[in-house]
Amino acid sequence: MDMTSPQTPMADWHMARAALEWQVELGATEAICDAPINRYAAPPKPAAPGAAHMDAPAPAPDPVAEAQALAAAAQTLEELHAAMDAFAHCELKLGARNLVFSDGRADARVMIVGEAPGRDEDRLGKPFVGEAGQLLDRMFAAIGMDRHAPDLARALYITNILPWRPPQNRDPSVDERAMLRPFVLRHIVLAAPDILVLMGRISAMTLLETSEGITRIRGQLRECLGRPAMPMLHPAYLLRNPAAKRDAWADLLALQAMLRTD
Ligand code: URA
């Protein structure tokens, strides 16, 4: 394909480039197929009129509907994990080493929903274990909370919108978020936390279905599936913008106060 063709929409060009970079990251060194393709061959003849109804192509799969059905059928977190593993429509899965499901205590009062695994999370199969994850642990330790705390009131349960790492940690596409959203919604229902923390822009956008900026809505009490949900600044953002740690601290204190008065 001529990527520089004036007819190629820019979005396609960027998607094709991201896909190529992903292949290179996976170790591809040759841009060839297993079998030769004759690009001069005549295009296949259109089907004869009347033949269409006999040989109608199968309807294209609807990944969102399939994700909704799989998620709804899961009655436990183990079943949800298995359902996500069986979901075949998200290409991120092909480039990921692990399905990153969750960490911490599923019965914790607070459930944190982040964005997506990065390189370290993909390698270890757990959310928030890289540099941003270490900052997240320190942030919550400052208000006495820990993902493995024996006391449920101090424990955390952690997951992400996406269970598979996007190539080069790029933002998830609208389609990817839409097809994986049913799984995270079911995850919230099954874990049934008292309070949700929506960690960062992608998490807030996906679960609150809003396009409002995270710096505007952080610290505000919103609602997701009938549960209180507080958007917060993502620790990766705080690593890049240390001055914003003041705001994050204010939000942590607000969360702590909510847990005390609840
Ligand atoms: N950032 C996230 O949003 N989630 C992770 O698991 C790691 C980094």
mmCIF file of C-alpha atoms and ligand atoms in Angstrom, residues 114-118 121 126-128 132 160 234, ligand 1:
data_model
loop_
_atom_site.group_PDB
_atom_site.id
_atom_site.type_symbol
_atom_site.label_atom_id
_atom_site.label_comp_id
_atom_site.label_asym_id
_atom_site.label_seq_id
_atom_site.Cartn_x
_atom_site.Cartn_y
_atom_site.Cartn_z
ATOM 1 C CA GLY A 114 -6.507 2.505 35.534
ATOM 2 C CA GLU A 115 -5.933 2.713 31.812
ATOM 3 C CA ALA A 116 -3.919 -0.203 30.445
ATOM 4 C CA PRO A 117 -0.896 -2.328 31.237
ATOM 5 C CA GLY A 118 2.499 -0.957 30.287
ATOM 6 C CA GLU A 121 2.574 -4.936 33.809
ATOM 7 C CA LYS A 126 -0.300 -7.472 37.223
ATOM 8 C CA PRO A 127 -1.599 -3.905 37.034
ATOM 9 C CA PHE A 128 0.421 -0.910 38.240
ATOM 10 C CA ALA A 132 3.660 4.746 37.813
ATOM 11 C CA ASN A 160 -7.589 -1.404 34.137
ATOM 12 C CA HIS A 234 -2.983 9.313 36.792
HETATM 13 N N1 URA B 1 -0.881 2.558 33.994
HETATM 14 C C1 URA B 1 -2.135 2.081 34.067
HETATM 15 O O1 URA B 1 -3.094 2.816 33.821
HETATM 16 N N2 URA B 1 -2.311 0.835 34.418
HETATM 17 C C2 URA B 1 -1.316 0.015 34.716
HETATM 18 O O2 URA B 1 -1.560 -1.147 35.037
HETATM 19 C C3 URA B 1 -0.008 0.532 34.633
HETATM 20 C C4 URA B 1 0.196 1.806 34.267
#
